[in-house]
PDB file of C-alpha atoms in Angstrom:
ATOM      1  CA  UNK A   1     121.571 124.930 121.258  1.00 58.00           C
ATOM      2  CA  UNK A   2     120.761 123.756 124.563  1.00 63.00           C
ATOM      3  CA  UNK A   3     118.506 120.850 125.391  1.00 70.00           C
ATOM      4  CA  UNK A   4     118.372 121.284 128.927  1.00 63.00           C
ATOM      5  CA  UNK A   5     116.526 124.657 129.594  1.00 57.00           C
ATOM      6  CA  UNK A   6     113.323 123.560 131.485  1.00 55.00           C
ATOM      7  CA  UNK A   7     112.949 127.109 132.876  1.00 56.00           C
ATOM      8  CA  UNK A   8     109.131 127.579 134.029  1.00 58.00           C
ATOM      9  CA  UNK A   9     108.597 123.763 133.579  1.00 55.00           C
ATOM     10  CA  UNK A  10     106.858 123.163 136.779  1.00 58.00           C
ATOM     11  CA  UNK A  11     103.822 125.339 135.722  1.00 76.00           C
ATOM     12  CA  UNK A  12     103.154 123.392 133.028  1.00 79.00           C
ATOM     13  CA  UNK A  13     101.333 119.800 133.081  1.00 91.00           C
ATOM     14  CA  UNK A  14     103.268 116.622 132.710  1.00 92.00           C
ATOM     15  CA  UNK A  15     102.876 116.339 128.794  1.00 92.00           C
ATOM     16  CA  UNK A  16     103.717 119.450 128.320  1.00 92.00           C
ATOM     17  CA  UNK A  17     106.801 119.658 129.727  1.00 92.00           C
ATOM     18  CA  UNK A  18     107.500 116.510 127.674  1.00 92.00           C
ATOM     19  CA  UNK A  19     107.538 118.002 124.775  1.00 93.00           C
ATOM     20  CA  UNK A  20     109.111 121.088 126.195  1.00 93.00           C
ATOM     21  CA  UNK A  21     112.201 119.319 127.442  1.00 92.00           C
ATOM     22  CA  UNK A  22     112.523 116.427 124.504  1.00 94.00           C
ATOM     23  CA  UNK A  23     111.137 118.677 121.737  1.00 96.00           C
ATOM     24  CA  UNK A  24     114.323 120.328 120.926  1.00 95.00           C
ATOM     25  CA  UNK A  25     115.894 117.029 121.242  1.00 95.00           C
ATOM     26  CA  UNK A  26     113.460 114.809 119.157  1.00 94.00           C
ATOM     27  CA  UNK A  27     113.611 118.156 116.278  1.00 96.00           C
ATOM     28  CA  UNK A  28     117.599 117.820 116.211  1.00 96.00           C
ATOM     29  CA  UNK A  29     117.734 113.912 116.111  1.00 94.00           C
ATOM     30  CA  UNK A  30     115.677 114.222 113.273  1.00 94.00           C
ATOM     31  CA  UNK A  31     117.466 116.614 111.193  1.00 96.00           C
ATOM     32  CA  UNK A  32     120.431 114.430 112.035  1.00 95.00           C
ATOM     33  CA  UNK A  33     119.117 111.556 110.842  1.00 91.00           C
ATOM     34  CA  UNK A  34     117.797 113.072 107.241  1.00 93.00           C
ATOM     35  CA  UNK A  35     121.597 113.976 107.207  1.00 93.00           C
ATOM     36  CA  UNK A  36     121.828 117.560 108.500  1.00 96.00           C
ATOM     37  CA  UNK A  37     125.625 117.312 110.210  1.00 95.00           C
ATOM     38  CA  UNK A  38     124.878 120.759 112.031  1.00 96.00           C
ATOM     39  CA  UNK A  39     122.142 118.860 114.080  1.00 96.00           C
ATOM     40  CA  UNK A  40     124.421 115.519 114.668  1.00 94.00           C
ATOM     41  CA  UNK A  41     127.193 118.140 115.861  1.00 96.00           C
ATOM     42  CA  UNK A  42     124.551 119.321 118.309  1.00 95.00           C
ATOM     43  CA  UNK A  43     123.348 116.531 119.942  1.00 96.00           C
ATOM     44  CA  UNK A  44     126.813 114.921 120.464  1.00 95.00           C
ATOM     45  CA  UNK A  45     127.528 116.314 123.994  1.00 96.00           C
ATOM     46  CA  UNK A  46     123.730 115.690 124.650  1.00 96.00           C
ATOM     47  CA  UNK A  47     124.141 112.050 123.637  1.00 97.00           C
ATOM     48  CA  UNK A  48     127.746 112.126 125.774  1.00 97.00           C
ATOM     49  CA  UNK A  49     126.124 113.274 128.994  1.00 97.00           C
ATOM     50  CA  UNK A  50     122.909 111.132 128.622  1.00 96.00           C
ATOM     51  CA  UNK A  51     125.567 107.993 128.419  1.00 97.00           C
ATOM     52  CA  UNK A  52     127.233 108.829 131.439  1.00 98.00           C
ATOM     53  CA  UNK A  53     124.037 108.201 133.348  1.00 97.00           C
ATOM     54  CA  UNK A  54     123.327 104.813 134.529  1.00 96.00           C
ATOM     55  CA  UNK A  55     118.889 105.265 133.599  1.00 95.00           C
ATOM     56  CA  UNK A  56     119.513 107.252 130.107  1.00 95.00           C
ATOM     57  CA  UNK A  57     122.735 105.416 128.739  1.00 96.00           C
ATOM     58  CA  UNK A  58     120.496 103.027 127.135  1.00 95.00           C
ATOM     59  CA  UNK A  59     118.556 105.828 125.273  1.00 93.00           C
ATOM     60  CA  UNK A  60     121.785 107.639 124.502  1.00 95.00           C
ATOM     61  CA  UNK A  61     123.191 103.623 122.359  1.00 94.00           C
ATOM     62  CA  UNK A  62     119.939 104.154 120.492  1.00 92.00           C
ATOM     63  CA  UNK A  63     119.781 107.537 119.618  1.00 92.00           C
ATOM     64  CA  UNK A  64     123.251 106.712 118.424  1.00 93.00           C
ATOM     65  CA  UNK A  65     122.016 103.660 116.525  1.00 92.00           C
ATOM     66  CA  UNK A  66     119.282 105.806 114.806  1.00 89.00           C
ATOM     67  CA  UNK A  67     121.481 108.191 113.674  1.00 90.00           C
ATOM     68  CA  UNK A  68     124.030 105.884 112.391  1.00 89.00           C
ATOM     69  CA  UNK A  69     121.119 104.578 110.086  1.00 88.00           C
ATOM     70  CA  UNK A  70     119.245 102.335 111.868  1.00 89.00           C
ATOM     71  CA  UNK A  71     115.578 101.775 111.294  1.00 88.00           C
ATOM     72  CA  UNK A  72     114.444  98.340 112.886  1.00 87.00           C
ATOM     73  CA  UNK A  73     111.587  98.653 114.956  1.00 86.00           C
ATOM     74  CA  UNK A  74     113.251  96.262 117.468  1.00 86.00           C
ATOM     75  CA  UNK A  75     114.823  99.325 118.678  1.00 78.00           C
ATOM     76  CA  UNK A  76     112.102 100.353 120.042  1.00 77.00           C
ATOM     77  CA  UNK A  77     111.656  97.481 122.487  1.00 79.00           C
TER      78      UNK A  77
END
């Protein structure tokens, strides 16, 4: 699964390709979190490239945090 094909993107408008680029992303951290190992498995080099940049690696320690159970809403802020 690949989370980074944005192919055609630039036609669409701004929400849209929201939910086309963190849709897939959103759908797997999901199934990861109810427990699905397939989906953790998947995100992993997602979650490994998003930490190695300086704006997302913040995002990539939550994700993380969700997945690893986490549920406080002071993740969030």
């Amino acid at each position: 699964m690949s989370f980074r094909g944005n192919e055609g993107a630039a036609q669409l408008d701004p929400l849209a390709q929201l939910r086309q680029a963190w849709g897939p992303v959103v759908a797997a951290a999901i199934a990861a979190a109810q427990g699905s190992p397939e989906a953790a498995a998947q995100l992993e080099p997602f979650l490994q490239d998003l930490a190695s940049q300086d704006d997302w690696s913040a995002l990539a320690g939550i994700l993380r945090q969700i997945l690893g159970g986490a549920r406080q809403v002071a993740l969030l802020e």
